[in-house]
């Protein structure tokens, strides 16, 4: 059961999460997400610090942010014990507010947040917050702040790419993914043209083809959107027809 799996996560002698355990947990969580979580479900997830962090960071309910997903991230934020956890929760809540059209809430959530791009934390939480801050600077026409934040995002990914080169080459795909979302929202087509060139260069990189081609569906989605925004409707439509919904995790499919 979901309850038994979450209890196992908190067990003192349970240290390493196996692929089998991950599959079992996903098979219990996804149906719970689909039907909607009860208060009992939420209690089970958040009563242990490890289970809460594991569920929220490994299997986040991003497709359901207009419902219980927002409640879950607010619970996660209330229980956050580190700045990394706060940054992650506030960034996701800010992005959800932006996508639902509430620019005031989105800006309030990330305003003044420090988003470091060094250290051991995954780059996505920081880049999500920096990209939100960059977007609002862009919308306000604050070119100085816009350039500063854009430079922080890029330097952070360059540093991570350097550190991760020995064991994972996918940092640039993550960078392309997160920035494409906010570039599209900014409406600046001169940025999009350069980003499309960058995106297409990733798809032909030998090391990415070998190690990270499972992430290429993300590039396909963004290429479709960018082509559409650039007015290349025929090419965008062709790319859209070739998208594979089953090539994504549930929260990317949505």
PDB file of C-alpha atoms in Angstrom:
ATOM      1  CA  UNK A   1       0.000   0.000   0.000  1.00  0.00           C
ATOM      2  CA  UNK A   2       1.005   3.657  -0.299  1.00  0.00           C
ATOM      3  CA  UNK A   3       1.041   3.912   3.497  1.00  0.00           C
ATOM      4  CA  UNK A   4       3.382   0.920   3.829  1.00  0.00           C
ATOM      5  CA  UNK A   5       5.790   2.254   1.179  1.00  0.00           C
ATOM      6  CA  UNK A   6       5.955   5.689   2.815  1.00  0.00           C
ATOM      7  CA  UNK A   7       6.528   4.070   6.200  1.00  0.00           C
ATOM      8  CA  UNK A   8       9.371   2.053   4.697  1.00  0.00           C
ATOM      9  CA  UNK A   9      11.020   5.252   3.472  1.00  0.00           C
ATOM     10  CA  UNK A  10      11.191   6.506   7.060  1.00  0.00           C
ATOM     11  CA  UNK A  11      12.585   3.225   8.424  1.00  0.00           C
ATOM     12  CA  UNK A  12      16.051   3.716  10.019  1.00  0.00           C
ATOM     13  CA  UNK A  13      17.468   0.659   8.247  1.00  0.00           C
ATOM     14  CA  UNK A  14      16.112   1.705   4.827  1.00  0.00           C
ATOM     15  CA  UNK A  15      18.806   3.781   3.124  1.00  0.00           C
ATOM     16  CA  UNK A  16      18.977   3.165  -0.619  1.00  0.00           C
ATOM     17  CA  UNK A  17      15.946   3.635  -2.885  1.00  0.00           C
ATOM     18  CA  UNK A  18      15.970   0.953  -5.584  1.00  0.00           C
ATOM     19  CA  UNK A  19      14.410   1.177  -9.036  1.00  0.00           C
ATOM     20  CA  UNK A  20      11.865  -1.459  -7.986  1.00  0.00           C
ATOM     21  CA  UNK A  21      10.833   0.590  -4.958  1.00  0.00           C
ATOM     22  CA  UNK A  22      10.575   3.715  -7.103  1.00  0.00           C
ATOM     23  CA  UNK A  23       8.292   1.904  -9.587  1.00  0.00           C
ATOM     24  CA  UNK A  24       6.122   0.593  -6.750  1.00  0.00           C
ATOM     25  CA  UNK A  25       5.761   4.041  -5.209  1.00  0.00           C
ATOM     26  CA  UNK A  26       4.942   5.617  -8.583  1.00  0.00           C
ATOM     27  CA  UNK A  27       2.292   2.947  -9.251  1.00  0.00           C
ATOM     28  CA  UNK A  28       0.581   3.889  -5.946  1.00  0.00           C
ATOM     29  CA  UNK A  29       0.993   7.662  -6.215  1.00  0.00           C
ATOM     30  CA  UNK A  30      -0.149   8.260  -9.793  1.00  0.00           C
ATOM     31  CA  UNK A  31      -3.659   6.785  -9.262  1.00  0.00           C
ATOM     32  CA  UNK A  32      -3.907   8.820  -6.040  1.00  0.00           C
ATOM     33  CA  UNK A  33      -2.998  11.949  -8.009  1.00  0.00           C
ATOM     34  CA  UNK A  34      -5.559  11.104 -10.697  1.00  0.00           C
ATOM     35  CA  UNK A  35      -8.469  10.637  -8.274  1.00  0.00           C
ATOM     36  CA  UNK A  36      -7.423  13.499  -5.987  1.00  0.00           C
ATOM     37  CA  UNK A  37      -5.652  13.196  -2.651  1.00  0.00           C
ATOM     38  CA  UNK A  38      -7.556  12.895   0.593  1.00  0.00           C
ATOM     39  CA  UNK A  39      -6.494  14.457   3.877  1.00  0.00           C
ATOM     40  CA  UNK A  40      -5.386  10.970   4.973  1.00  0.00           C
ATOM     41  CA  UNK A  41      -3.154  10.735   1.880  1.00  0.00           C
ATOM     42  CA  UNK A  42      -1.594  14.115   2.636  1.00  0.00           C
ATOM     43  CA  UNK A  43      -0.991  13.118   6.256  1.00  0.00           C
ATOM     44  CA  UNK A  44       0.776   9.940   5.145  1.00  0.00           C
ATOM     45  CA  UNK A  45       3.042  11.849   2.761  1.00  0.00           C
ATOM     46  CA  UNK A  46       3.961  14.682   5.115  1.00  0.00           C
ATOM     47  CA  UNK A  47       4.205  12.936   8.465  1.00  0.00           C
ATOM     48  CA  UNK A  48       7.787  11.905   7.672  1.00  0.00           C
ATOM     49  CA  UNK A  49      10.472  14.372   6.475  1.00  0.00           C
ATOM     50  CA  UNK A  50      12.107  11.870   4.128  1.00  0.00           C
ATOM     51  CA  UNK A  51       8.866  10.687   2.528  1.00  0.00           C
ATOM     52  CA  UNK A  52       7.718  14.290   2.038  1.00  0.00           C
ATOM     53  CA  UNK A  53      10.957  15.293   0.354  1.00  0.00           C
ATOM     54  CA  UNK A  54      11.123  12.142  -1.760  1.00  0.00           C
ATOM     55  CA  UNK A  55       7.557  12.476  -3.039  1.00  0.00           C
ATOM     56  CA  UNK A  56       7.748  16.216  -3.694  1.00  0.00           C
ATOM     57  CA  UNK A  57      11.123  16.138  -5.449  1.00  0.00           C
ATOM     58  CA  UNK A  58      11.067  12.791  -7.256  1.00  0.00           C
ATOM     59  CA  UNK A  59       7.363  12.497  -8.122  1.00  0.00           C
ATOM     60  CA  UNK A  60       6.017  16.067  -7.874  1.00  0.00           C
ATOM     61  CA  UNK A  61       2.291  16.572  -8.600  1.00  0.00           C
ATOM     62  CA  UNK A  62       2.957  19.267 -11.215  1.00  0.00           C
ATOM     63  CA  UNK A  63       0.015  18.409 -13.472  1.00  0.00           C
ATOM     64  CA  UNK A  64      -2.384  19.081 -10.612  1.00  0.00           C
ATOM     65  CA  UNK A  65      -1.114  22.500  -9.482  1.00  0.00           C
ATOM     66  CA  UNK A  66      -4.571  24.022  -9.970  1.00  0.00           C
ATOM     67  CA  UNK A  67      -5.887  21.704  -7.244  1.00  0.00           C
ATOM     68  CA  UNK A  68      -4.238  19.537  -4.603  1.00  0.00           C
ATOM     69  CA  UNK A  69      -0.754  20.042  -6.076  1.00  0.00           C
ATOM     70  CA  UNK A  70      -0.749  23.620  -4.798  1.00  0.00           C
ATOM     71  CA  UNK A  71      -1.877  22.416  -1.367  1.00  0.00           C
ATOM     72  CA  UNK A  72       0.934  19.864  -1.313  1.00  0.00           C
ATOM     73  CA  UNK A  73       3.603  22.406  -2.204  1.00  0.00           C
ATOM     74  CA  UNK A  74       2.249  24.810   0.426  1.00  0.00           C
ATOM     75  CA  UNK A  75       2.506  21.973   2.992  1.00  0.00           C
ATOM     76  CA  UNK A  76       6.031  21.255   1.811  1.00  0.00           C
ATOM     77  CA  UNK A  77       6.931  24.941   2.156  1.00  0.00           C
ATOM     78  CA  UNK A  78       5.505  25.106   5.709  1.00  0.00           C
ATOM     79  CA  UNK A  79       7.660  22.144   6.730  1.00  0.00           C
ATOM     80  CA  UNK A  80      10.792  23.252   4.856  1.00  0.00           C
ATOM     81  CA  UNK A  81      13.850  22.973   7.086  1.00  0.00           C
ATOM     82  CA  UNK A  82      16.468  24.213   4.592  1.00  0.00           C
ATOM     83  CA  UNK A  83      16.800  27.129   2.179  1.00  0.00           C
ATOM     84  CA  UNK A  84      17.064  24.621  -0.693  1.00  0.00           C
ATOM     85  CA  UNK A  85      13.607  23.241   0.144  1.00  0.00           C
ATOM     86  CA  UNK A  86      12.131  26.750   0.440  1.00  0.00           C
ATOM     87  CA  UNK A  87      13.635  27.780  -2.902  1.00  0.00           C
ATOM     88  CA  UNK A  88      12.224  24.679  -4.610  1.00  0.00           C
ATOM     89  CA  UNK A  89       8.715  25.136  -3.191  1.00  0.00           C
ATOM     90  CA  UNK A  90       8.516  28.890  -3.823  1.00  0.00           C
ATOM     91  CA  UNK A  91       9.788  28.488  -7.380  1.00  0.00           C
ATOM     92  CA  UNK A  92       7.184  25.843  -8.248  1.00  0.00           C
ATOM     93  CA  UNK A  93       4.376  27.824  -6.593  1.00  0.00           C
ATOM     94  CA  UNK A  94       5.526  30.953  -8.437  1.00  0.00           C
ATOM     95  CA  UNK A  95       5.619  29.145 -11.768  1.00  0.00           C
ATOM     96  CA  UNK A  96       2.142  27.697 -11.142  1.00  0.00           C
ATOM     97  CA  UNK A  97       0.790  31.170 -10.328  1.00  0.00           C
ATOM     98  CA  UNK A  98       2.355  32.550 -13.507  1.00  0.00           C
ATOM     99  CA  UNK A  99       0.876  29.785 -15.683  1.00  0.00           C
ATOM    100  CA  UNK A 100      -2.565  30.382 -14.154  1.00  0.00           C
ATOM    101  CA  UNK A 101      -2.315  34.089 -14.986  1.00  0.00           C
ATOM    102  CA  UNK A 102      -1.746  35.524 -11.508  1.00  0.00           C
ATOM    103  CA  UNK A 103       1.343  37.633 -12.199  1.00  0.00           C
ATOM    104  CA  UNK A 104       1.060  39.524  -8.907  1.00  0.00           C
ATOM    105  CA  UNK A 105       1.202  36.350  -6.809  1.00  0.00           C
ATOM    106  CA  UNK A 106       3.984  34.896  -8.977  1.00  0.00           C
ATOM    107  CA  UNK A 107       6.128  37.992  -8.586  1.00  0.00           C
ATOM    108  CA  UNK A 108       5.451  38.252  -4.843  1.00  0.00           C
ATOM    109  CA  UNK A 109       6.515  34.643  -4.254  1.00  0.00           C
ATOM    110  CA  UNK A 110       9.969  35.042  -5.854  1.00  0.00           C
ATOM    111  CA  UNK A 111      10.717  38.718  -5.223  1.00  0.00           C
ATOM    112  CA  UNK A 112      13.961  39.131  -3.303  1.00  0.00           C
ATOM    113  CA  UNK A 113      14.743  35.398  -3.224  1.00  0.00           C
ATOM    114  CA  UNK A 114      18.429  34.507  -3.400  1.00  0.00           C
ATOM    115  CA  UNK A 115      18.914  31.695  -5.897  1.00  0.00           C
ATOM    116  CA  UNK A 116      22.503  30.355  -5.751  1.00  0.00           C
ATOM    117  CA  UNK A 117      23.840  28.534  -8.802  1.00  0.00           C
ATOM    118  CA  UNK A 118      26.813  26.977  -7.032  1.00  0.00           C
ATOM    119  CA  UNK A 119      26.961  24.134  -4.532  1.00  0.00           C
ATOM    120  CA  UNK A 120      25.511  20.629  -4.626  1.00  0.00           C
ATOM    121  CA  UNK A 121      21.840  21.567  -5.112  1.00  0.00           C
ATOM    122  CA  UNK A 122      20.242  20.657  -8.440  1.00  0.00           C
ATOM    123  CA  UNK A 123      20.341  23.606 -10.824  1.00  0.00           C
ATOM    124  CA  UNK A 124      16.617  23.579 -11.715  1.00  0.00           C
ATOM    125  CA  UNK A 125      15.181  25.118  -8.495  1.00  0.00           C
ATOM    126  CA  UNK A 126      17.591  28.052  -8.717  1.00  0.00           C
ATOM    127  CA  UNK A 127      17.131  28.525 -12.454  1.00  0.00           C
ATOM    128  CA  UNK A 128      13.331  28.402 -12.108  1.00  0.00           C
ATOM    129  CA  UNK A 129      13.430  31.274  -9.587  1.00  0.00           C
ATOM    130  CA  UNK A 130      16.033  33.234 -11.574  1.00  0.00           C
ATOM    131  CA  UNK A 131      14.000  32.772 -14.755  1.00  0.00           C
ATOM    132  CA  UNK A 132      10.851  34.065 -13.045  1.00  0.00           C
ATOM    133  CA  UNK A 133      12.770  37.074 -11.748  1.00  0.00           C
ATOM    134  CA  UNK A 134      14.270  37.599 -15.210  1.00  0.00           C
ATOM    135  CA  UNK A 135      10.802  37.467 -16.791  1.00  0.00           C
ATOM    136  CA  UNK A 136       9.426  40.160 -14.490  1.00  0.00           C
ATOM    137  CA  UNK A 137      12.500  42.344 -15.080  1.00  0.00           C
ATOM    138  CA  UNK A 138      11.943  41.859 -18.807  1.00  0.00           C
ATOM    139  CA  UNK A 139       8.252  42.749 -18.591  1.00  0.00           C
ATOM    140  CA  UNK A 140       9.121  45.889 -16.615  1.00  0.00           C
ATOM    141  CA  UNK A 141      11.804  46.890 -19.118  1.00  0.00           C
ATOM    142  CA  UNK A 142      14.577  46.773 -16.488  1.00  0.00           C
ATOM    143  CA  UNK A 143      17.385  45.894 -18.907  1.00  0.00           C
ATOM    144  CA  UNK A 144      20.167  46.117 -16.287  1.00  0.00           C
ATOM    145  CA  UNK A 145      18.523  43.578 -13.967  1.00  0.00           C
ATOM    146  CA  UNK A 146      17.467  41.489 -16.956  1.00  0.00           C
ATOM    147  CA  UNK A 147      21.082  41.146 -18.167  1.00  0.00           C
ATOM    148  CA  UNK A 148      22.330  40.411 -14.641  1.00  0.00           C
ATOM    149  CA  UNK A 149      19.800  37.606 -14.035  1.00  0.00           C
ATOM    150  CA  UNK A 150      20.302  36.107 -17.496  1.00  0.00           C
ATOM    151  CA  UNK A 151      24.047  36.013 -16.856  1.00  0.00           C
ATOM    152  CA  UNK A 152      23.483  34.251 -13.508  1.00  0.00           C
ATOM    153  CA  UNK A 153      21.349  31.570 -15.167  1.00  0.00           C
ATOM    154  CA  UNK A 154      23.904  30.938 -17.918  1.00  0.00           C
ATOM    155  CA  UNK A 155      26.935  30.942 -15.623  1.00  0.00           C
ATOM    156  CA  UNK A 156      25.194  28.516 -13.282  1.00  0.00           C
ATOM    157  CA  UNK A 157      24.573  26.046 -16.081  1.00  0.00           C
ATOM    158  CA  UNK A 158      28.084  26.414 -17.454  1.00  0.00           C
ATOM    159  CA  UNK A 159      29.477  25.625 -14.003  1.00  0.00           C
ATOM    160  CA  UNK A 160      27.172  22.617 -13.568  1.00  0.00           C
ATOM    161  CA  UNK A 161      28.039  21.344 -17.049  1.00  0.00           C
ATOM    162  CA  UNK A 162      31.722  21.531 -16.160  1.00  0.00           C
ATOM    163  CA  UNK A 163      31.279  19.693 -12.852  1.00  0.00           C
ATOM    164  CA  UNK A 164      28.887  17.106 -14.288  1.00  0.00           C
ATOM    165  CA  UNK A 165      30.850  16.335 -17.450  1.00  0.00           C
ATOM    166  CA  UNK A 166      32.357  13.157 -16.012  1.00  0.00           C
ATOM    167  CA  UNK A 167      29.051  11.475 -15.208  1.00  0.00           C
ATOM    168  CA  UNK A 168      26.056  13.190 -16.828  1.00  0.00           C
ATOM    169  CA  UNK A 169      25.905  15.407 -19.923  1.00  0.00           C
ATOM    170  CA  UNK A 170      22.268  16.493 -19.648  1.00  0.00           C
ATOM    171  CA  UNK A 171      22.597  19.838 -17.842  1.00  0.00           C
ATOM    172  CA  UNK A 172      22.327  21.800 -21.082  1.00  0.00           C
ATOM    173  CA  UNK A 173      19.055  20.050 -21.952  1.00  0.00           C
ATOM    174  CA  UNK A 174      17.686  21.079 -18.546  1.00  0.00           C
ATOM    175  CA  UNK A 175      18.900  24.632 -19.192  1.00  0.00           C
ATOM    176  CA  UNK A 176      17.260  24.626 -22.622  1.00  0.00           C
ATOM    177  CA  UNK A 177      14.016  23.328 -21.106  1.00  0.00           C
ATOM    178  CA  UNK A 178      13.614  25.797 -18.254  1.00  0.00           C
ATOM    179  CA  UNK A 179      14.694  28.854 -20.249  1.00  0.00           C
ATOM    180  CA  UNK A 180      12.511  27.969 -23.251  1.00  0.00           C
ATOM    181  CA  UNK A 181       9.425  28.142 -21.030  1.00  0.00           C
ATOM    182  CA  UNK A 182      10.181  31.658 -19.874  1.00  0.00           C
ATOM    183  CA  UNK A 183      11.522  32.918 -23.194  1.00  0.00           C
ATOM    184  CA  UNK A 184       8.211  31.906 -24.759  1.00  0.00           C
ATOM    185  CA  UNK A 185       6.300  33.792 -22.078  1.00  0.00           C
ATOM    186  CA  UNK A 186       8.452  36.915 -22.480  1.00  0.00           C
ATOM    187  CA  UNK A 187       7.424  37.299 -26.134  1.00  0.00           C
ATOM    188  CA  UNK A 188      10.933  38.325 -27.238  1.00  0.00           C
ATOM    189  CA  UNK A 189      11.446  36.685 -30.612  1.00  0.00           C
ATOM    190  CA  UNK A 190      15.117  37.656 -30.990  1.00  0.00           C
ATOM    191  CA  UNK A 191      15.870  35.526 -27.920  1.00  0.00           C
ATOM    192  CA  UNK A 192      13.780  32.695 -29.379  1.00  0.00           C
ATOM    193  CA  UNK A 193      15.719  32.551 -32.640  1.00  0.00           C
ATOM    194  CA  UNK A 194      18.997  32.069 -30.791  1.00  0.00           C
ATOM    195  CA  UNK A 195      17.417  29.549 -28.445  1.00  0.00           C
ATOM    196  CA  UNK A 196      16.064  27.511 -31.360  1.00  0.00           C
ATOM    197  CA  UNK A 197      19.583  27.270 -32.796  1.00  0.00           C
ATOM    198  CA  UNK A 198      20.901  26.162 -29.393  1.00  0.00           C
ATOM    199  CA  UNK A 199      18.096  23.589 -29.036  1.00  0.00           C
ATOM    200  CA  UNK A 200      18.784  22.057 -32.446  1.00  0.00           C
ATOM    201  CA  UNK A 201      22.514  21.881 -31.735  1.00  0.00           C
ATOM    202  CA  UNK A 202      21.807  19.752 -28.646  1.00  0.00           C
ATOM    203  CA  UNK A 203      19.904  17.146 -30.634  1.00  0.00           C
ATOM    204  CA  UNK A 204      22.949  16.307 -32.789  1.00  0.00           C
ATOM    205  CA  UNK A 205      25.514  16.167 -29.978  1.00  0.00           C
ATOM    206  CA  UNK A 206      26.936  12.594 -29.875  1.00  0.00           C
ATOM    207  CA  UNK A 207      27.232  12.376 -26.076  1.00  0.00           C
ATOM    208  CA  UNK A 208      23.642  13.564 -25.605  1.00  0.00           C
ATOM    209  CA  UNK A 209      22.343  11.110 -28.211  1.00  0.00           C
ATOM    210  CA  UNK A 210      24.035   8.277 -26.322  1.00  0.00           C
ATOM    211  CA  UNK A 211      23.363   9.283 -22.706  1.00  0.00           C
ATOM    212  CA  UNK A 212      20.380  11.636 -22.649  1.00  0.00           C
ATOM    213  CA  UNK A 213      18.111  10.944 -25.619  1.00  0.00           C
ATOM    214  CA  UNK A 214      15.310  10.115 -23.161  1.00  0.00           C
ATOM    215  CA  UNK A 215      15.143  13.880 -22.545  1.00  0.00           C
ATOM    216  CA  UNK A 216      14.780  14.768 -26.236  1.00  0.00           C
ATOM    217  CA  UNK A 217      10.937  14.845 -26.044  1.00  0.00           C
ATOM    218  CA  UNK A 218      11.372  18.009 -23.947  1.00  0.00           C
ATOM    219  CA  UNK A 219      13.269  19.569 -26.834  1.00  0.00           C
ATOM    220  CA  UNK A 220      10.535  18.479 -29.271  1.00  0.00           C
ATOM    221  CA  UNK A 221       7.843  20.242 -27.236  1.00  0.00           C
ATOM    222  CA  UNK A 222       9.807  23.483 -27.037  1.00  0.00           C
ATOM    223  CA  UNK A 223      10.813  23.426 -30.693  1.00  0.00           C
ATOM    224  CA  UNK A 224       7.117  23.184 -31.589  1.00  0.00           C
ATOM    225  CA  UNK A 225       6.217  26.165 -29.401  1.00  0.00           C
ATOM    226  CA  UNK A 226       9.165  28.263 -30.592  1.00  0.00           C
ATOM    227  CA  UNK A 227       8.371  27.628 -34.270  1.00  0.00           C
ATOM    228  CA  UNK A 228       4.759  28.612 -33.614  1.00  0.00           C
ATOM    229  CA  UNK A 229       5.772  31.827 -31.825  1.00  0.00           C
ATOM    230  CA  UNK A 230       8.180  32.693 -34.652  1.00  0.00           C
ATOM    231  CA  UNK A 231       5.346  32.408 -37.201  1.00  0.00           C
ATOM    232  CA  UNK A 232       6.578  29.163 -38.776  1.00  0.00           C
ATOM    233  CA  UNK A 233       3.092  27.658 -38.580  1.00  0.00           C
ATOM    234  CA  UNK A 234       3.495  24.915 -41.177  1.00  0.00           C
ATOM    235  CA  UNK A 235       6.720  23.582 -39.658  1.00  0.00           C
ATOM    236  CA  UNK A 236       5.258  23.913 -36.157  1.00  0.00           C
ATOM    237  CA  UNK A 237       2.173  21.921 -37.168  1.00  0.00           C
ATOM    238  CA  UNK A 238       4.348  19.210 -38.665  1.00  0.00           C
ATOM    239  CA  UNK A 239       6.434  19.002 -35.496  1.00  0.00           C
ATOM    240  CA  UNK A 240       3.261  18.905 -33.373  1.00  0.00           C
ATOM    241  CA  UNK A 241       1.893  15.936 -35.296  1.00  0.00           C
ATOM    242  CA  UNK A 242       5.083  14.008 -34.547  1.00  0.00           C
ATOM    243  CA  UNK A 243       5.037  14.597 -30.773  1.00  0.00           C
ATOM    244  CA  UNK A 244       4.680  11.428 -28.730  1.00  0.00           C
ATOM    245  CA  UNK A 245       2.574  11.976 -25.570  1.00  0.00           C
ATOM    246  CA  UNK A 246       3.774   8.649 -24.185  1.00  0.00           C
ATOM    247  CA  UNK A 247       7.363   9.853 -24.388  1.00  0.00           C
ATOM    248  CA  UNK A 248       6.900  11.975 -21.277  1.00  0.00           C
ATOM    249  CA  UNK A 249       6.280  11.578 -17.593  1.00  0.00           C
ATOM    250  CA  UNK A 250       2.662  12.335 -16.627  1.00  0.00           C
ATOM    251  CA  UNK A 251       3.386  15.874 -15.434  1.00  0.00           C
ATOM    252  CA  UNK A 252       5.188  16.659 -18.725  1.00  0.00           C
ATOM    253  CA  UNK A 253       2.396  15.111 -20.784  1.00  0.00           C
ATOM    254  CA  UNK A 254      -0.111  17.542 -19.319  1.00  0.00           C
TER     255      UNK A 254
END
